[in-house]
Coordinates of C-alpha atoms in Angstrom, one line a residue:
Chain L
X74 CA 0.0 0.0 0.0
X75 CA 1.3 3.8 -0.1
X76 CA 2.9 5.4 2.2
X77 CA 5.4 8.0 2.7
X78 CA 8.1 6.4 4.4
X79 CA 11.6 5.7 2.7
X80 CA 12.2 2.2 3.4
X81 CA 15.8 1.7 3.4
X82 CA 17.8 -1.3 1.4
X83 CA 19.7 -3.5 4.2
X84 CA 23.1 -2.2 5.0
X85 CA 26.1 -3.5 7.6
X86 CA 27.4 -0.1 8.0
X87 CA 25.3 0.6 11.1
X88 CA 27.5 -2.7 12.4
X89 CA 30.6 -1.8 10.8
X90 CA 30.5 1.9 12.9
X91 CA 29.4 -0.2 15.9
X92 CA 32.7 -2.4 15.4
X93 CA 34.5 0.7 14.6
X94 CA 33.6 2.6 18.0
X95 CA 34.4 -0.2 20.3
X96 CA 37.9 -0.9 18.4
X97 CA 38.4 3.3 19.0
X98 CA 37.6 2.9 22.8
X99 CA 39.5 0.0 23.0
X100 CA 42.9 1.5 21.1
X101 CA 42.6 4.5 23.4
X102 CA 43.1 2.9 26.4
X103 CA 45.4 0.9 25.2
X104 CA 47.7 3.8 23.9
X105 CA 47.0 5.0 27.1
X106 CA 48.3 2.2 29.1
X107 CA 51.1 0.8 26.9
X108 CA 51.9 4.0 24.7
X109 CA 51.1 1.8 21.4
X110 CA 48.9 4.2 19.4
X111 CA 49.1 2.8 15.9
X112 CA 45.8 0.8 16.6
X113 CA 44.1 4.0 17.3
X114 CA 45.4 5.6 14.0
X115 CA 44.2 2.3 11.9
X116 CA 40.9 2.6 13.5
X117 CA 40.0 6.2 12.9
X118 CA 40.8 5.6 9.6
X119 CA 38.6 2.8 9.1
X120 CA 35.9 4.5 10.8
X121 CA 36.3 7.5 8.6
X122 CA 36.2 5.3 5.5
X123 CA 33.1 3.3 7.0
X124 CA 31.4 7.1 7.4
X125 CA 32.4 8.2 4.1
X126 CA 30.7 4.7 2.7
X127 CA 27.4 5.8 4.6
X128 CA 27.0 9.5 3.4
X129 CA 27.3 8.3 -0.2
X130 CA 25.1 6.1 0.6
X131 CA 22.5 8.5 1.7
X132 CA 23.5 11.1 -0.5
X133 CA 22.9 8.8 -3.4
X134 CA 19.8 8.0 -1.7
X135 CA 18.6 11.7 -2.0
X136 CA 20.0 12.6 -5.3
X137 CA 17.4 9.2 -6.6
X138 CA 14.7 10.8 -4.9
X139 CA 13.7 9.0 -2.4
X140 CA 13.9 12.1 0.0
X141 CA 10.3 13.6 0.0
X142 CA 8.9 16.0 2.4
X143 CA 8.0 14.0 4.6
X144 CA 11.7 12.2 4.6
X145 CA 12.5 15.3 5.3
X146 CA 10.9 16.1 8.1
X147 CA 12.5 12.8 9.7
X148 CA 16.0 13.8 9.0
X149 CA 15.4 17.4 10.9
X150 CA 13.8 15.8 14.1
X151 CA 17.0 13.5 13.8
X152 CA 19.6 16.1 13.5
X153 CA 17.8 17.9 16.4
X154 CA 18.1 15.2 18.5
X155 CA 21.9 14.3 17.8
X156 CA 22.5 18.1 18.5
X157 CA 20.6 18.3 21.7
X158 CA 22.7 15.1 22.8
X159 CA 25.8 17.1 22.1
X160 CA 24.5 20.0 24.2
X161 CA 24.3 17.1 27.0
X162 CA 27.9 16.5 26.7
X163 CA 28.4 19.8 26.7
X164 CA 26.1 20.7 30.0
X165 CA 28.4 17.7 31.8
X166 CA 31.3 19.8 31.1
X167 CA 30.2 22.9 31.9
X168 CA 28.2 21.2 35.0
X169 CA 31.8 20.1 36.5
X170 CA 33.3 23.7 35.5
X171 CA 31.0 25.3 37.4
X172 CA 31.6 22.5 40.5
X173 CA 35.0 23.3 41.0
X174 CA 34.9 27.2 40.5
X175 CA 32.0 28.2 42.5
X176 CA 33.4 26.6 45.7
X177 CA 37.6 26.9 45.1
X178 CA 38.9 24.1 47.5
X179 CA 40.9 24.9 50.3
X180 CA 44.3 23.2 48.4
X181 CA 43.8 26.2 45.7
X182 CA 44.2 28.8 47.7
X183 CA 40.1 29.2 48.0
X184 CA 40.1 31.5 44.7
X185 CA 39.1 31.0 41.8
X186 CA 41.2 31.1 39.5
X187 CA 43.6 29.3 41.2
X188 CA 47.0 31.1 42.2
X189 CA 50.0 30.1 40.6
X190 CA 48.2 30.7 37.4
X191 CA 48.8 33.3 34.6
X192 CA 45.2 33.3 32.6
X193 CA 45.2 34.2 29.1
X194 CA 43.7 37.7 28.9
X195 CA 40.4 37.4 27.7
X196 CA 40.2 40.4 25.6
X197 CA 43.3 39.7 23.7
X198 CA 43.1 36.6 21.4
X199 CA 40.1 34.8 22.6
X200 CA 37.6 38.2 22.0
X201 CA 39.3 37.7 18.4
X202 CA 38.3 34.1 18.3
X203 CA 34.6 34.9 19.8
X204 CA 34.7 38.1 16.7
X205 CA 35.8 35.2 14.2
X206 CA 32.9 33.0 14.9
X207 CA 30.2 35.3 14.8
X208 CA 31.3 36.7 11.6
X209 CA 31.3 33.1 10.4
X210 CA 27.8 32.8 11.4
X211 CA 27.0 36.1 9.6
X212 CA 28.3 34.5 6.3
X213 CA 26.9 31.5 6.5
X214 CA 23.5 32.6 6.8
X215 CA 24.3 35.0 4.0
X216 CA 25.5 31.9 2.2
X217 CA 21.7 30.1 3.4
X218 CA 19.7 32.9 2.3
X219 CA 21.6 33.2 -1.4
X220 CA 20.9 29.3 -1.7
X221 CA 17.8 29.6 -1.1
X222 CA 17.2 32.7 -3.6
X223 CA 18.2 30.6 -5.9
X224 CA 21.5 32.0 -6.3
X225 CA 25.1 30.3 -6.2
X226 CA 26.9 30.8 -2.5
X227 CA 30.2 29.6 -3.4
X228 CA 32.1 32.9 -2.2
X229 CA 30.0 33.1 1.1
X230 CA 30.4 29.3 2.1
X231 CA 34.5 29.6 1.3
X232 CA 34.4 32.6 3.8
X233 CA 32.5 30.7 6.3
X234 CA 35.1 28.0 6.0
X235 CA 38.1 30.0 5.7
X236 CA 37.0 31.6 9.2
X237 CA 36.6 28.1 10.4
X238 CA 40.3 27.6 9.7
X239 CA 41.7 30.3 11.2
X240 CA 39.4 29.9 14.5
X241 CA 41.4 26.5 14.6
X242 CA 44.5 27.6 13.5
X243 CA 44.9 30.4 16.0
X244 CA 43.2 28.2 19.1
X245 CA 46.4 25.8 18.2
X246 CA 48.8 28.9 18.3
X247 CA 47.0 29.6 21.9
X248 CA 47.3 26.1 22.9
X249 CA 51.4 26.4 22.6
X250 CA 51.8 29.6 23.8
X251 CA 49.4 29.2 27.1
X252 CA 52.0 29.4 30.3
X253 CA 49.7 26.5 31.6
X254 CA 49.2 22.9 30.8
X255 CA 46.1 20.3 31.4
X256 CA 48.0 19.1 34.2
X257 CA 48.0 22.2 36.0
X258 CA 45.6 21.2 38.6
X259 CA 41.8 21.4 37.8
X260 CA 41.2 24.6 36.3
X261 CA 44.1 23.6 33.3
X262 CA 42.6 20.5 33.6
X263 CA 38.8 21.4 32.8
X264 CA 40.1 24.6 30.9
X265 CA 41.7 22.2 28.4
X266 CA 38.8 19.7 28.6
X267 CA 36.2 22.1 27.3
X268 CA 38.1 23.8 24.8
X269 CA 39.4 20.4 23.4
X270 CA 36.2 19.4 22.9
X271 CA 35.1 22.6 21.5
X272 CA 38.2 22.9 19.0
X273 CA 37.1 19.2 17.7
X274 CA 33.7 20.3 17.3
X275 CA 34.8 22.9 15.3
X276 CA 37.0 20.9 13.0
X277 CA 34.2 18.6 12.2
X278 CA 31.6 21.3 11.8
X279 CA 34.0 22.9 9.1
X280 CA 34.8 19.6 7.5
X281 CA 31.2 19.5 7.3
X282 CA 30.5 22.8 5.7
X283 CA 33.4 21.9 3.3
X284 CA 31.9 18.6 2.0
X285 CA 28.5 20.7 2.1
X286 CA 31.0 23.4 0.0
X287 CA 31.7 20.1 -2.4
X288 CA 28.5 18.9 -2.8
X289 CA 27.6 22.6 -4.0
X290 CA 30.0 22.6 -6.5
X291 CA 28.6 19.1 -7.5
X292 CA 25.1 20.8 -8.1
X293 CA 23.6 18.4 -5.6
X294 CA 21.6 21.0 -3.6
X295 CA 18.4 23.3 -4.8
X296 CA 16.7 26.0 -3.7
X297 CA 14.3 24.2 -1.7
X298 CA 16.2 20.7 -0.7
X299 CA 19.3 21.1 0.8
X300 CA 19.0 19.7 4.1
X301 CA 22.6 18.8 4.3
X302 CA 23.5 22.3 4.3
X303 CA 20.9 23.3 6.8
X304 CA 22.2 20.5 9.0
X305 CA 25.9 21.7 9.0
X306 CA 24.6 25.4 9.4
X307 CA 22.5 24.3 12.4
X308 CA 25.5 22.7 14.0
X309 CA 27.7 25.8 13.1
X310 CA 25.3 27.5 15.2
X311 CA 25.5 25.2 17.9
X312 CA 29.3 25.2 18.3
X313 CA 29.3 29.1 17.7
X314 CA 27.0 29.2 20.8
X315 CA 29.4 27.0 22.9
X316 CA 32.1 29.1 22.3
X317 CA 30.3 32.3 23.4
X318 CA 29.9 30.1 26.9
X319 CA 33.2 29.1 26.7
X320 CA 34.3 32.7 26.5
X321 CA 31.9 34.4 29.1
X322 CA 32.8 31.9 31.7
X323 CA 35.7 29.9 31.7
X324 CA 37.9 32.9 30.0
X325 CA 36.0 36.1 31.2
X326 CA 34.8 35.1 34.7
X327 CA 37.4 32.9 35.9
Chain G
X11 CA -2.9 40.4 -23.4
X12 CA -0.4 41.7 -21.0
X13 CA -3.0 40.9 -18.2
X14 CA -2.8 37.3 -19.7
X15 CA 0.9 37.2 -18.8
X16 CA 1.4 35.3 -15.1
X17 CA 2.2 37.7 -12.1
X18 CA 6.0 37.8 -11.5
X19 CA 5.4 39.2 -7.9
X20 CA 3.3 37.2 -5.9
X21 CA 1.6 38.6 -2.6
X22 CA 2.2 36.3 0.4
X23 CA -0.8 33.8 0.8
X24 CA -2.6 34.5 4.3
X25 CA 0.2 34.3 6.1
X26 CA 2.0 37.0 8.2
X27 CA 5.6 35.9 6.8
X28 CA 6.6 34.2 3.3
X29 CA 7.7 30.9 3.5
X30 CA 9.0 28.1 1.4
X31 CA 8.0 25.8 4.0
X32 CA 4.9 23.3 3.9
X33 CA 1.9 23.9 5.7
X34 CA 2.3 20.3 7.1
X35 CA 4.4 17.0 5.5
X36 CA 1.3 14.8 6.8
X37 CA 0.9 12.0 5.4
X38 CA -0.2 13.0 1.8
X39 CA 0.8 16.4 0.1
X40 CA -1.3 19.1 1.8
X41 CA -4.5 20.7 0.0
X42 CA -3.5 23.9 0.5
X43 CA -0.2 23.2 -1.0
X44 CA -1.8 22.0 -4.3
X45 CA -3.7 24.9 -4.7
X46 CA -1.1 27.1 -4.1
X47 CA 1.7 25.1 -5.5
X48 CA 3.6 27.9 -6.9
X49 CA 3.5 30.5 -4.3
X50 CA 4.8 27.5 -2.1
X51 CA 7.7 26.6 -4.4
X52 CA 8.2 30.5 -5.5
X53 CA 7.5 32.4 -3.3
X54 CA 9.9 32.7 -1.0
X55 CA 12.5 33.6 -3.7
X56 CA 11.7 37.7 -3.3
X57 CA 12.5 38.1 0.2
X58 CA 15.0 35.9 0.3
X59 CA 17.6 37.7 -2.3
X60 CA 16.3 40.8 0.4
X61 CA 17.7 38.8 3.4
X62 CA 20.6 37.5 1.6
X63 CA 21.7 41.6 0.4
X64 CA 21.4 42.2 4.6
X65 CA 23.4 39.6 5.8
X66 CA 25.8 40.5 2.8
X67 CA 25.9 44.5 4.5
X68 CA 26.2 43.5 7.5
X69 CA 29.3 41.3 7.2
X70 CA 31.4 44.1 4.6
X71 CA 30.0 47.0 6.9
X72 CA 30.1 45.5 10.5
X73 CA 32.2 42.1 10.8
X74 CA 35.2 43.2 8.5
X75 CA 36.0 46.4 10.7
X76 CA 35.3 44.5 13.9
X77 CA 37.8 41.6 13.1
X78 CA 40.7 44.1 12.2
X79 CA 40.0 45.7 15.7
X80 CA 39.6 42.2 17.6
X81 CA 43.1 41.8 15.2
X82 CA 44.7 44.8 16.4
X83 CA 43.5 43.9 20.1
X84 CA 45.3 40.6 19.9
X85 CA 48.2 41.7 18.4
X86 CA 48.9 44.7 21.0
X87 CA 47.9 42.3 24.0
X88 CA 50.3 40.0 23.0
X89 CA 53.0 42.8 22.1
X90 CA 52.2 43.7 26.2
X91 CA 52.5 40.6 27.7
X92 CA 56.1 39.7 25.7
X93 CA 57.6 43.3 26.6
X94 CA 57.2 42.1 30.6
X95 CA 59.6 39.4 31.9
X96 CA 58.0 35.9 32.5
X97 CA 56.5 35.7 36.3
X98 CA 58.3 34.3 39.0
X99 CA 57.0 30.7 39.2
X100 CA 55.7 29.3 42.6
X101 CA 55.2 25.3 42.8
X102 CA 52.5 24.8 44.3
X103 CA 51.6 21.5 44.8
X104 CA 48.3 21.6 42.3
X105 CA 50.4 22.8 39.1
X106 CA 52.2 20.2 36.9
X107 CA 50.5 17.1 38.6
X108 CA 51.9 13.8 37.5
X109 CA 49.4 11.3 38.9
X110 CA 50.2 9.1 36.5
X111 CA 52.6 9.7 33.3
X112 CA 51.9 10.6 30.0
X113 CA 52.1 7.6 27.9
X114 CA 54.5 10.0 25.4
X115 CA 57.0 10.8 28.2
X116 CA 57.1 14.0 31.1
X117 CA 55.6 16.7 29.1
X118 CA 52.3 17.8 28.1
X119 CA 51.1 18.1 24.9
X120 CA 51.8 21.5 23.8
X121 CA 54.8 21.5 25.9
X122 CA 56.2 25.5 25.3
X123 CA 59.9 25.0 25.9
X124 CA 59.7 28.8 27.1
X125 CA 56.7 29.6 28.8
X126 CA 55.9 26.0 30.6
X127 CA 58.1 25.5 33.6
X128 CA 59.4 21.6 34.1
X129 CA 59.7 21.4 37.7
X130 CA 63.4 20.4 38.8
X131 CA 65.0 22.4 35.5
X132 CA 63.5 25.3 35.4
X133 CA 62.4 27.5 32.2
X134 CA 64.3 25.4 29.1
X135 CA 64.9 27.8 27.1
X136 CA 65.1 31.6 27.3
X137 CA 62.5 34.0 25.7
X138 CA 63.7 35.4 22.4
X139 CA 63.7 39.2 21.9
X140 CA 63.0 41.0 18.6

């Protein structure tokens, strides 16, 4: 009878990225128990592979039309989800931030931040970096709004990306000049936990917007279906927002 | 037999905003949708070429100047912060904690051979001056 759903052909790479996780859990500890971290190379590489394999797959999927509205619809409440489960790992982090610098412990001198320690000054590189990402949101909405008037956003996208880059590029150059380490107790500790996570987020979200930029260039995307770029856009957002977090609290207020 | 020709501007449909979107994904394509199928595949072309020329003025005219400040900002922060001499470091007991080592050796990952201190050496290297 008809319906609306897609019903998908069978497929092992929902096993194959199971396999792939547990072998990437597993490599890390062992690299961090024995120092051996060629397993965890091999591993990310498969799981890359096994991830580029999917998105063909779907991609391929959507280009044969089997993405109706409705389809659509499913992939947005999806993509909501997986970002609000990000925010969760995000809300742990934050959660055991704000733990240890409301209360300083006695060892720390019972200020927050801790003596000892020379912050980086806020308003130096970091408002830079907070600058960088909100202009990258600016152009990628302008990059949205030209798609969807029907117009080409190559220049737009490649601006959004290039500011992507030199977020990352500039947080490494921070990351070697800091006077502090991750072992420094647990504000270097949580300071280099958050914006580890942040800087990977930000990596993946550009890589996404570049193999959105690809998939533009491919003519894949119309006016009116183009939820992959809408999806990378939405998670641009979200990491943009972390940052701004990031910045008020762990650089400014600490 | 010019008012024969179809309207090339088309008035939003009983709605407060112009959208592309669908009035629901349901299970069947809406009603309203078919009878309007091409002010809902059309019309949200118009105002979106207006959106996209504002978000194109506001990054030239706003975000440009505002990164070369933030640039200028980091630069002279940074100028300020290498013309003082590094602080006097204090070990406390809380900084460079080695519950356990790294599985790479003593340092940390971004070891800075002149602004992280190694405790029991000391500084490594000396800050270059321009």
């Amino acid at each position: 009878m008809f319906h609306n759903f897609h019903i998908l052909s069978l497929s092992t790479f929902p096993y194959l990225v199971f396999m792939g996780s547990f072998g990437l859990t597993t490599s890390i500890v062992v690299f961090f128990k024995y120092g051996f971290w060629y397993f965890f190379i091999l591993n990310l590489l498969i799981l890359i592979f096994i991830s580029f394999c999917w998105s063909k797959d779907i991609v391929m999927e959507g280009l044969s039309g089997y993405h109706n509205f409705f389809v659509m619809d499913g992939f947005k409440f999806g993509v909501v989800l997986f970002i609000f489960s990000e925010l969760m790992f995000f809300f742990g982090i934050f959660w055991t931030f704000f733990d240890a610098a409301l209360v300083p412990v006695h060892e720390l001198g019972q200020t927050w931040s801790p003596m000892g320690l020379v912050l980086v000054n806020p308003f130096g590189v970091p408002l830079l970096n907070t600058i960088i990402l909100l202009s990258s949101g600016v152009t990628v909405t302008w990059a949205h709004y030209s798609l969807l008037s029907n117009k080409d956003c190559f220049f737009s996208m490649f601006l959004t990306i290039f500011l992507a880059i030199l977020f990352t590029g500039i947080q490494g150059m921070e990351y070697v000049e800091a006077s502090f380490t991750i072992s420094d107790g647990v504000f270097g500790s949580i300071f280099y936990l958050a914006t580890g996570f942040h800087g990977v987020h930000v990596l993946f979200g550009g890589l996404f917007l570049f193999f959105n930029l690809i998939r533009l260039l491919k003519s894949h995307f119309n006016y009116n279906h183009h939820l992959g770029l809408e999806f990378a856009i939405l998670y641009w957002h979200f990491v943009d927002v972390v940052w701004l977090f990031l910045f008020v609290f762990v650089y400014w207020w600490s | 037999m010019a008012s024969m020709l179809p309207r090339l501007v088309l008035r939003p449909v009983q709605r407060t905003a112009v959208q592309t979107s669908r009035n629901s994904s349901g299970s069947f394509y809406g009603q309203h949708e078919f009878d309007n199928f091409k002010s809902t595949l059309a019309g949200g072309l118009k105002p979106a070429e207006a959106t996209t020329n504002t978000w194109k003025k506001i990054f030239f005219i706003s975000s440009i100047p505002c990164l070369l400040l933030a640039v200028y900002a980091a630069k002279s922060d940074h100028d300020k912060h290498h013309s003082k001499p590094r602080p006097e470091f204090v070990e406390y007991e809380y900084l460079n904690v080695r519950n356990k080592p790294f599985p790479w050796g003593n340092k940390s990952l971004f070891h800075n051979p002149t602004e992280n201190y190694v405790p029991g050496v000391g500084y490594e290297k000396e800050r270059e001056h321009h």
